[in-house]
Amino acid sequence: MTPFRYERAQDAGSAVATLAGAPSGAFLGGGTNLVDLMKLGVATPDLLVDVARLPYDRIEVLADGGVRIGAAVRNSELAADRTIRTRYPVLAQALLSGASGQLRNLATTGGNLLQRTRCVYFQDTSKPCNKRMPGSGCPAREGYHRSLAILGASDACIATHPSDMAVALAALDAVVRVQGPQGERAIALTDFHRLPGTEPQRDTVLAHGELITAVDLPPLAFGARSAYRKVRDRASYAFALVSVAAALDLADDVVRDVRLALGGVAHKPWRALRAEEVLRGAPATEESFRRAAEAELAQAKPLAQNAFKVPLARNTIVRTLLDLAERAR
Amino acid sequence: MIAAHSICSPLDRIDGPLKVTGAAKYAAEYPVENLAHVFVVQSTIAKGRVAAIDAAQARALAGVVAVLTHETAPRIEDCDDAALRVLQSDAVAYHGQIVAAVVAETPEVALQAAGLVAVTYEEQPHHVELRVDDPGLYKPEKVNAGFATDTLTGDPDAALAAAEITHDTTYTTPHYHNNPLEPHATIAAWSDDGVTLHDANQGPHGIRDDVAKAFGLEPERVRVISPYVGGGFGSKAFTHPHVILAVMAAKVAGRPAKLALTRQQMFALVGYRTPTIQRLRLAARRDGMLTAIVHEVVEQTSTIEEFAEQTAVPTRMMYAAPNRRTSHRLARLDLPTPTIMRAPGETPGMYALESAMDEMALKCNLDPVEFRIRNEPQTDPDTGLPFSSRGLVACLREGARRFGWEERDPYQRVERRHGRWYVGTGVAASTYPTRRRASQALARVDHDGNYTVLIDASDIGTGTWTALTQIAADALDVPLERVRIEIGDSALPRAPIAGGSMGIASWGTAVCDAAEKLRTRLRDEHGGAIPADGLEAHGEAGDNPEAKRFSMHAYGAQFAEVHVDADTGEVRVPRLLGIFAVGRVVNAKTGRSQLLGGMTMGLSMALHEETVLDPHFGYFATHDLAEYHVAVNADVGSIEVAWIDEDDPHINPMGAKGIGEIGMTGTAAAIANAVHHATGIRIRDLPITLDKLLER
C-alpha cells in the first residue's frame, strides 16, 4: 500500500478538473472494491477524490417514462426503490444478489460499474498478470480459471466482470452519462465495458478524469416481466459462476420481444444478441429457448476448468426464460 | 462423578455481555504504549534460497524502525518445530515463508515498507502435488496424537478375494484452511523480567514454552496472556512463525511490537489440513456382515517438519470385521506444514469410511442404518477392550425415528422431484475419541466465601468461561454466583490446550480435584469454617487410568436432506439432524452451539471448502475469503441437535465427553450420501460443487 491524498469533491466540475490534473489519481465512491485493491497493492492511486457525496443521489422518473439513477445512489437504495422494483425487477433482483447487505449499503451505482474484473492472479502482486502489468503474461489460462471467462476472452486475459447490477443494466439497454474534461457524453452500457483484447488493463472505455454522473434506463414496456437468476458456489455472498438477466414479451405464446444478458462469463456484462435474434418470433417453448442459448454459446471458448459454464449457462438461460414465460401465461 | 446442580443447565455465557459490548479484549486490541508494528514479507517461490535482499528503500522510509532479514535478524536457539526458525537462514521451503519483516511506527508505514523490500531468489524446481504414485511416499513412525501408523488384523486380502460382495473405491479431500474469525495476532513487550505476549492461541503454556526455548529464557520469564480468543479450529493450537517474529521484532526495536497477520497471510503461515487420497475396500457376506475393511491413506507433510494426520484411525474401531488393515503414507512436499484442523483424522477419515459404508449398504441391499447396526462391534476391534460406553446404535435409532427415516424411499432418484429440485436423504455416523491430558488447577476461597478457580484453560469461543465455572461450582458444592474463574494466562496453573476435544475433560478433572482438596482442607483443618485469610488448594489431574481398561469414544448419527437443482446442480441442505452420545453435556446451550457449529463446518466441508493449489507457482491460489468459500448463513437450513442420555463413570468426574469436534465428523458423508440418493451421482471428491452434478 502506498500513501495517498484524499480530497472531497465539492461539485462534479471541480472533481473532474482535480482528477484531470492528477494522472495517478482515482475517484472514490463506496470504496468497496478500490480500497480492497489498494490494500493488496493492486491499485496505487496517489490521490482519491471522493465523489460519493456529490448530489447524484436521486432516482428520477424521466419524461419519456425512463428512469435516471444518480451515480451516487447506493446499491441498497436502488434495490429498494419502488419504481425499480415494479418496472425493472431484473435490476432490483440483480442488486440484491450481489455482495452483502453491508457492502450494498456503501457501494454506489457508478462505483459498481467500475469494479475491476476478477481473477486470483490479478489480485496477487507477486504473480504475473497482463491486466496489472501489461506484457507480464497470463497465468490463469494454464492455472486456476474455474470461475473465469468462456466468452470474448483473449490470449492476454480471461478475467470476468463481477457486477450483477451491470448485467441487468446491459439487458435493459441502459445508458451511462459521463462528465469529463471535454464535457458530457452518453455511452451505451453495452459499450461501456471492454473485452480484454490486447489491452486487458482497460476495463472500460472511460478516459482518465471522466466521471459517471448517472445511469439512464430507457422505458421498457415489458420490463415488469423480467428476472435475474444468479448461479454460484454458495447460496449467498459469492460471485456468479453464471447469471442471466432476462425480460420477455410474449404474444400468443410467441416471443414478441426479449432482452437477455449473461454475467460471470466474460470480461464484460454479456448481452446475448444472437440468442435474442433467434428468440424473436419463435414459439415460447423449451426447445426455442434451448436453441437460442446454444446459438449464443456457440461462440464460447471454454478451458478445462470452466467448461461446465457452457451447459450451466445454457440450462440457466432456458430455465429463466421458461419461468418468465410461465408467469406471462 | 460430581452431582449436577449447575452443570447440564443451559446457562448463558458469562462472558457474553463483555463480548457484545466489546469489553472483552482480543490479542491485537490491547492498548500498549510506544507500540511498533510489524509487517511480514513472504517468499514468492516455493523452493530455493534467498539470493539477495535489498532493503535500502524500505529502511530509508520515514517511520521505519528496522528491517529484519536472515542476515540481520537476531539468532535464536533451536526450536522443536523447524518452521519457527524465522529468518535464521536463506533457505526457502514453501511459498509464503517469511523472508523479511518491517518494523515501523505505524501499520501503514510497515505495510508500505514491506512492499519496498526487494528480494531476489535462486529458485529450484518444486514438488507440490500429492499423488498416490509419488515415489517419495514414506511411512511415518506414528501419526498425530500418538496413534500407530499401520494396523493389521487377520488376512484382509484373502477375505476380500473370497468375499461375496466387495467394494473398492478411492475418496479424496482437498486442502482446507482453518480460517477462524479472529486472525492471528501477537503483541510482544520485553521488560527486565522477560517478555510478555498478548497472543491469540488455544493454550498459553505451549506458546510460552516455545518462546522460552527460542530465546533461551527460563519459561517463567515468558508470560502469555490470552483470555479471549476468536476461534482457532486447531490453527492456534501450536506456535507459528509470526509469534517468534513478534518477540524478535520487539527485541530489535527495544519497544513493544505488534504483528497482526492478514487473512491472506494466514493461508501460508498458520497451518492447514492436508489433502487426502483414501482407498477404501470392504468385503461382506450376502447378509451384510462385514468380513474385511481396508483403509489406506496417502497424505502430505512439508519438507521441514512432519505432521501425519491420523485419517484411518476411526476405521480401526467403528465396525466389526475379522480382517482389517489401515495405513498412512506421507509425501514430503514443498508446501507449508499441515496442522490439526477440527477433528484431525476423523473429519476426512469418516467422510471416506461413511461414504463407503453407504455404497456397501446399497450393494448388500440393506438400509444404511440397518447395515451399520448389523456391523456394530461388541468390543473395540482394534484393542479388544470393552467400550466405556458406546451409543452409536442408540443414536442411529433415535435419529432415524426423529428424521422420519422409515418413510424413506430406498431407491435413488425415482422421480422424487419437487419442482426444480431432486430430493434425497442420507445418513452417516460420527465419532471422536474421549481422552484427557494432565492438568493443574488452583482453588481459592476468601473469608467471605467467594471462590476463585485459577487454571490456564482457553476459551476460543467454545464456552469455557461458562462451562468451567459451572463445573467449579458443582465441585465446590456452592452456588454459581460464589465462583469466579481465571483462565487464559500462562501465569496460572499449567493446563493443556483447547484441542483434541480434551479441554473440558482435562481442565474439569483438575478443577474437581482442586475443589475436592479445598473442601477437604476446610473440613479437616478448619472444621468447615473459612479461616480469616482464606484458603487454597492445588489440584491435579493425570492421565486417566481407566483408559487402559476401556475403549472410550463419543458417537453420533447425522441425517441430511438435500435438494439438487435439476438445471444447475446447485445443492441446498434444508435439513440436518445430529443425535449424539457424548456423556453429560456440561452446558446445554454452549454444548448445543458446539455440536451445531461442528455440523455447520461439516456442511461447509461437504459443499464449499477447498483451497486451490496452483502447481506452477507452488502456492495456494485461493487465499482469501472471497475465493475460499465457507458456508454462509443462507447455506444453512434447519439444523437439529440432540443428545441421548449417557452415563459413563469411567471418563472423568463430570461424566462429559468432549464435544468440540464430533459434530463435524460424518456430516460431509451424510450430505454426499444424500446427494447420491437424490441424483444417483456419487461424489467421491469433495467438495460437492455444482459442476460435478450438472447435466451436460
GROMACS .gro file of N, CA and C in nm, chain B residues 331-418:
model
  264
  660ALA      N    1   0.369  -3.788   0.172
  660ALA     CA    2   0.459  -3.727   0.074
  660ALA      C    3   0.516  -3.601   0.137
  661ARG      N    4   0.646  -3.581   0.119
  661ARG     CA    5   0.707  -3.455   0.166
  661ARG      C    6   0.701  -3.355   0.051
  662LEU      N    7   0.624  -3.251   0.069
  662LEU     CA    8   0.605  -3.156  -0.041
  662LEU      C    9   0.660  -3.018  -0.004
  663ASP      N   10   0.686  -2.940  -0.107
  663ASP     CA   11   0.739  -2.804  -0.086
  663ASP      C   12   0.624  -2.708  -0.056
  664LEU      N   13   0.555  -2.737   0.050
  664LEU     CA   14   0.440  -2.658   0.094
  664LEU      C   15   0.454  -2.635   0.244
  665PRO      N   16   0.374  -2.542   0.300
  665PRO     CA   17   0.379  -2.526   0.446
  665PRO      C   18   0.340  -2.657   0.515
  666THR      N   19   0.379  -2.670   0.640
  666THR     CA   20   0.346  -2.791   0.715
  666THR      C   21   0.198  -2.790   0.750
  667PRO      N   22   0.127  -2.899   0.721
  667PRO     CA   23  -0.013  -2.905   0.765
  667PRO      C   24  -0.020  -2.910   0.918
  668THR      N   25  -0.137  -2.888   0.970
  668THR     CA   26  -0.152  -2.894   1.117
  668THR      C   27  -0.286  -2.957   1.148
  669ILE      N   28  -0.321  -2.953   1.275
  669ILE     CA   29  -0.452  -3.004   1.312
  669ILE      C   30  -0.560  -2.905   1.270
  670MET      N   31  -0.669  -2.957   1.225
  670MET     CA   32  -0.788  -2.876   1.197
  670MET      C   33  -0.906  -2.958   1.246
  671ARG      N   34  -0.997  -2.894   1.310
  671ARG     CA   35  -1.113  -2.956   1.376
  671ARG      C   36  -1.131  -3.105   1.340
  672ALA      N   37  -1.119  -3.189   1.442
  672ALA     CA   38  -1.128  -3.335   1.427
  672ALA      C   39  -1.028  -3.387   1.324
  673PRO      N   40  -0.898  -3.360   1.346
  673PRO     CA   41  -0.800  -3.418   1.254
  673PRO      C   42  -0.816  -3.569   1.256
  674GLY      N   43  -0.804  -3.632   1.141
  674GLY     CA   44  -0.823  -3.777   1.133
  674GLY      C   45  -0.968  -3.809   1.107
  675GLU      N   46  -1.052  -3.787   1.207
  675GLU     CA   47  -1.193  -3.825   1.194
  675GLU      C   48  -1.263  -3.749   1.082
  676THR      N   49  -1.229  -3.621   1.062
  676THR     CA   50  -1.304  -3.544   0.963
  676THR      C   51  -1.287  -3.601   0.821
  677PRO      N   52  -1.163  -3.610   0.769
  677PRO     CA   53  -1.153  -3.670   0.635
  677PRO      C   54  -1.178  -3.820   0.638
  678GLY      N   55  -1.134  -3.888   0.744
  678GLY     CA   56  -1.146  -4.033   0.750
  678GLY      C   57  -1.291  -4.079   0.752
  679MET      N   58  -1.373  -4.012   0.830
  679MET     CA   59  -1.513  -4.053   0.839
  679MET      C   60  -1.590  -4.016   0.712
  680TYR      N   61  -1.545  -3.915   0.640
  680TYR     CA   62  -1.608  -3.888   0.510
  680TYR      C   63  -1.592  -4.011   0.420
  681ALA      N   64  -1.469  -4.063   0.415
  681ALA     CA   65  -1.443  -4.176   0.326
  681ALA      C   66  -1.510  -4.303   0.378
  682LEU      N   67  -1.491  -4.334   0.505
  682LEU     CA   68  -1.547  -4.458   0.560
  682LEU      C   69  -1.700  -4.458   0.549
  683GLU      N   70  -1.762  -4.346   0.586
  683GLU     CA   71  -1.909  -4.343   0.590
  683GLU      C   72  -1.969  -4.332   0.450
  684SER      N   73  -1.892  -4.283   0.353
  684SER     CA   74  -1.937  -4.290   0.214
  684SER      C   75  -1.931  -4.435   0.167
  685ALA      N   76  -1.820  -4.500   0.200
  685ALA     CA   77  -1.803  -4.641   0.159
  685ALA      C   78  -1.910  -4.729   0.223
  686MET      N   79  -1.944  -4.701   0.349
  686MET     CA   80  -2.048  -4.780   0.417
  686MET      C   81  -2.182  -4.764   0.346
  687ASP      N   82  -2.209  -4.643   0.297
  687ASP     CA   83  -2.334  -4.619   0.225
  687ASP      C   84  -2.335  -4.697   0.093
  688GLU      N   85  -2.221  -4.693   0.025
  688GLU     CA   86  -2.212  -4.766  -0.102
  688GLU      C   87  -2.228  -4.916  -0.080
  689MET      N   88  -2.167  -4.965   0.028
  689MET     CA   89  -2.172  -5.108   0.056
  689MET      C   90  -2.312  -5.150   0.100
  690ALA      N   91  -2.380  -5.064   0.175
  690ALA     CA   92  -2.517  -5.095   0.216
  690ALA      C   93  -2.604  -5.117   0.092
  691LEU      N   94  -2.586  -5.030  -0.008
  691LEU     CA   95  -2.663  -5.045  -0.132
  691LEU      C   96  -2.630  -5.177  -0.200
  692LYS      N   97  -2.499  -5.210  -0.202
  692LYS     CA   98  -2.459  -5.335  -0.267
  692LYS      C   99  -2.516  -5.456  -0.193
  693CYS      N  100  -2.530  -5.443  -0.062
  693CYS     CA  101  -2.585  -5.553   0.017
  693CYS      C  102  -2.736  -5.548   0.021
  694ASN      N  103  -2.793  -5.447  -0.047
  694ASN     CA  104  -2.938  -5.432  -0.049
  694ASN      C  105  -2.995  -5.414   0.092
  695LEU      N  106  -2.921  -5.338   0.172
  695LEU     CA  107  -2.965  -5.313   0.310
  695LEU      C  108  -2.982  -5.162   0.330
  696ASP      N  109  -3.076  -5.127   0.417
  696ASP     CA  110  -3.088  -4.989   0.459
  696ASP      C  111  -2.958  -4.947   0.527
  697PRO      N  112  -2.907  -4.827   0.497
  697PRO     CA  113  -2.777  -4.788   0.554
  697PRO      C  114  -2.776  -4.780   0.708
  698VAL      N  115  -2.890  -4.751   0.770
  698VAL     CA  116  -2.896  -4.753   0.916
  698VAL      C  117  -2.883  -4.897   0.965
  699GLU      N  118  -2.961  -4.983   0.904
  699GLU     CA  119  -2.960  -5.125   0.942
  699GLU      C  120  -2.822  -5.187   0.917
  700PHE      N  121  -2.759  -5.150   0.807
  700PHE     CA  122  -2.627  -5.204   0.773
  700PHE      C  123  -2.525  -5.171   0.881
  701ARG      N  124  -2.532  -5.049   0.931
  701ARG     CA  125  -2.438  -5.009   1.036
  701ARG      C  126  -2.468  -5.085   1.166
  702ILE      N  127  -2.596  -5.095   1.199
  702ILE     CA  128  -2.633  -5.163   1.323
  702ILE      C  129  -2.589  -5.309   1.317
  703ARG      N  130  -2.602  -5.370   1.201
  703ARG     CA  131  -2.565  -5.510   1.184
  703ARG      C  132  -2.415  -5.531   1.208
  704ASN      N  133  -2.336  -5.428   1.183
  704ASN     CA  134  -2.191  -5.442   1.198
  704ASN      C  135  -2.137  -5.374   1.323
  705GLU      N  136  -2.224  -5.357   1.420
  705GLU     CA  137  -2.185  -5.298   1.548
  705GLU      C  138  -2.094  -5.396   1.624
  706PRO      N  139  -1.975  -5.353   1.665
  706PRO     CA  140  -1.886  -5.443   1.739
  706PRO      C  141  -1.924  -5.451   1.887
  707GLN      N  142  -1.892  -5.564   1.947
  707GLN     CA  143  -1.921  -5.580   2.091
  707GLN      C  144  -1.807  -5.525   2.176
  708THR      N  145  -1.685  -5.539   2.125
  708THR     CA  146  -1.569  -5.478   2.191
  708THR      C  147  -1.491  -5.403   2.085
  709ASP      N  148  -1.397  -5.321   2.129
  709ASP     CA  149  -1.318  -5.241   2.036
  709ASP      C  150  -1.238  -5.334   1.945
  710PRO      N  151  -1.265  -5.335   1.814
  710PRO     CA  152  -1.196  -5.428   1.725
  710PRO      C  153  -1.045  -5.404   1.721
  711ASP      N  154  -1.003  -5.286   1.753
  711ASP     CA  155  -0.860  -5.253   1.746
  711ASP      C  156  -0.786  -5.302   1.870
  712THR      N  157  -0.842  -5.276   1.988
  712THR     CA  158  -0.771  -5.305   2.112
  712THR      C  159  -0.827  -5.426   2.185
  713GLY      N  160  -0.947  -5.468   2.149
  713GLY     CA  161  -1.012  -5.576   2.221
  713GLY      C  162  -1.074  -5.531   2.353
  714LEU      N  163  -1.058  -5.405   2.389
  714LEU     CA  164  -1.111  -5.356   2.516
  714LEU      C  165  -1.263  -5.338   2.507
  715PRO      N  166  -1.332  -5.348   2.621
  715PRO     CA  167  -1.474  -5.313   2.621
  715PRO      C  168  -1.490  -5.162   2.605
  716PHE      N  169  -1.602  -5.121   2.555
  716PHE     CA  170  -1.630  -4.977   2.545
  716PHE      C  171  -1.676  -4.925   2.680
  717SER      N  172  -1.627  -4.808   2.721
  717SER     CA  173  -1.676  -4.749   2.846
  717SER      C  174  -1.823  -4.713   2.830
  718SER      N  175  -1.860  -4.677   2.711
  718SER     CA  176  -1.999  -4.655   2.671
  718SER      C  177  -1.995  -4.638   2.520
  719ARG      N  178  -2.097  -4.682   2.453
  719ARG     CA  179  -2.098  -4.670   2.307
  719ARG      C  180  -2.242  -4.654   2.262
  720GLY      N  181  -2.275  -4.534   2.217
  720GLY     CA  182  -2.415  -4.504   2.187
  720GLY      C  183  -2.447  -4.495   2.040
  721LEU      N  184  -2.365  -4.556   1.956
  721LEU     CA  185  -2.388  -4.540   1.812
  721LEU      C  186  -2.525  -4.594   1.769
  722VAL      N  187  -2.556  -4.714   1.812
  722VAL     CA  188  -2.683  -4.774   1.770
  722VAL      C  189  -2.801  -4.692   1.822
  723ALA      N  190  -2.789  -4.648   1.947
  723ALA     CA  191  -2.897  -4.567   2.005
  723ALA      C  192  -2.915  -4.438   1.926
  724CYS      N  193  -2.803  -4.377   1.884
  724CYS     CA  194  -2.810  -4.252   1.807
  724CYS      C  195  -2.872  -4.279   1.669
  725LEU      N  196  -2.832  -4.387   1.606
  725LEU     CA  197  -2.889  -4.420   1.475
  725LEU      C  198  -3.039  -4.442   1.485
  726ARG      N  199  -3.081  -4.513   1.589
  726ARG     CA  200  -3.225  -4.545   1.602
  726ARG      C  201  -3.304  -4.419   1.635
  727GLU      N  202  -3.252  -4.341   1.729
  727GLU     CA  203  -3.324  -4.219   1.769
  727GLU      C  204  -3.327  -4.119   1.654
  728GLY      N  205  -3.214  -4.110   1.583
  728GLY     CA  206  -3.209  -4.019   1.468
  728GLY      C  207  -3.307  -4.061   1.359
  729ALA      N  208  -3.309  -4.191   1.331
  729ALA     CA  209  -3.400  -4.242   1.228
  729ALA      C  210  -3.544  -4.210   1.265
  730ARG      N  211  -3.575  -4.226   1.393
  730ARG     CA  212  -3.712  -4.200   1.439
  730ARG      C  213  -3.747  -4.052   1.419
  731ARG      N  214  -3.658  -3.965   1.465
  731ARG     CA  215  -3.688  -3.822   1.457
  731ARG      C  216  -3.690  -3.771   1.314
  732PHE      N  217  -3.604  -3.828   1.231
  732PHE     CA  218  -3.588  -3.777   1.095
  732PHE      C  219  -3.700  -3.826   1.004
  733GLY      N  220  -3.771  -3.930   1.047
  733GLY     CA  221  -3.872  -3.989   0.960
  733GLY      C  222  -3.809  -4.081   0.857
  734TRP      N  223  -3.703  -4.150   0.898
  734TRP     CA  224  -3.625  -4.235   0.806
  734TRP      C  225  -3.707  -4.350   0.751
  735GLU      N  226  -3.802  -4.399   0.833
  735GLU     CA  227  -3.881  -4.515   0.792
  735GLU      C  228  -3.952  -4.493   0.659
  736GLU      N  229  -3.996  -4.369   0.639
  736GLU     CA  230  -4.073  -4.340   0.516
  736GLU      C  231  -3.982  -4.323   0.396
  737ARG      N  232  -3.853  -4.336   0.417
  737ARG     CA  233  -3.759  -4.310   0.308
  737ARG      C  234  -3.773  -4.413   0.196
  738ASP      N  235  -3.779  -4.360   0.076
  738ASP     CA  236  -3.777  -4.444  -0.042
  738ASP      C  237  -3.632  -4.489  -0.062
  739PRO      N  238  -3.607  -4.619  -0.057
  739PRO     CA  239  -3.467  -4.663  -0.057
  739PRO      C  240  -3.395  -4.642  -0.189
  740TYR      N  241  -3.469  -4.622  -0.296
  740TYR     CA  242  -3.403  -4.613  -0.426
  740TYR      C  243  -3.368  -4.469  -0.459
  741GLN      N  244  -3.263  -4.454  -0.544
  741GLN     CA  245  -3.223  -4.320  -0.579
  741GLN      C  246  -3.317  -4.263  -0.683
  742ARG      N  247  -3.350  -4.140  -0.664
  742ARG     CA  248  -3.399  -4.054  -0.768
  742ARG      C  249  -3.519  -4.109  -0.845
  743VAL      N  250  -3.608  -4.181  -0.779
  743VAL     CA  251  -3.722  -4.235  -0.852
  743VAL      C  252  -3.822  -4.121  -0.874
  744GLU      N  253  -3.779  -4.026  -0.957
  744GLU     CA  254  -3.863  -3.908  -0.984
  744GLU      C  255  -3.915  -3.846  -0.856
  745ARG      N  256  -3.826  -3.842  -0.757
  745ARG     CA  257  -3.862  -3.775  -0.632
  745ARG      C  258  -3.830  -3.627  -0.651
  746ARG      N  259  -3.895  -3.567  -0.746
  746ARG     CA  260  -3.857  -3.432  -0.785
  746ARG      C  261  -3.966  -3.337  -0.740
  747HIS      N  262  -3.928  -3.237  -0.659
  747HIS     CA  263  -4.021  -3.133  -0.619
  747HIS      C  264  -3.988  -3.009  -0.699
   0.00000   0.00000   0.00000
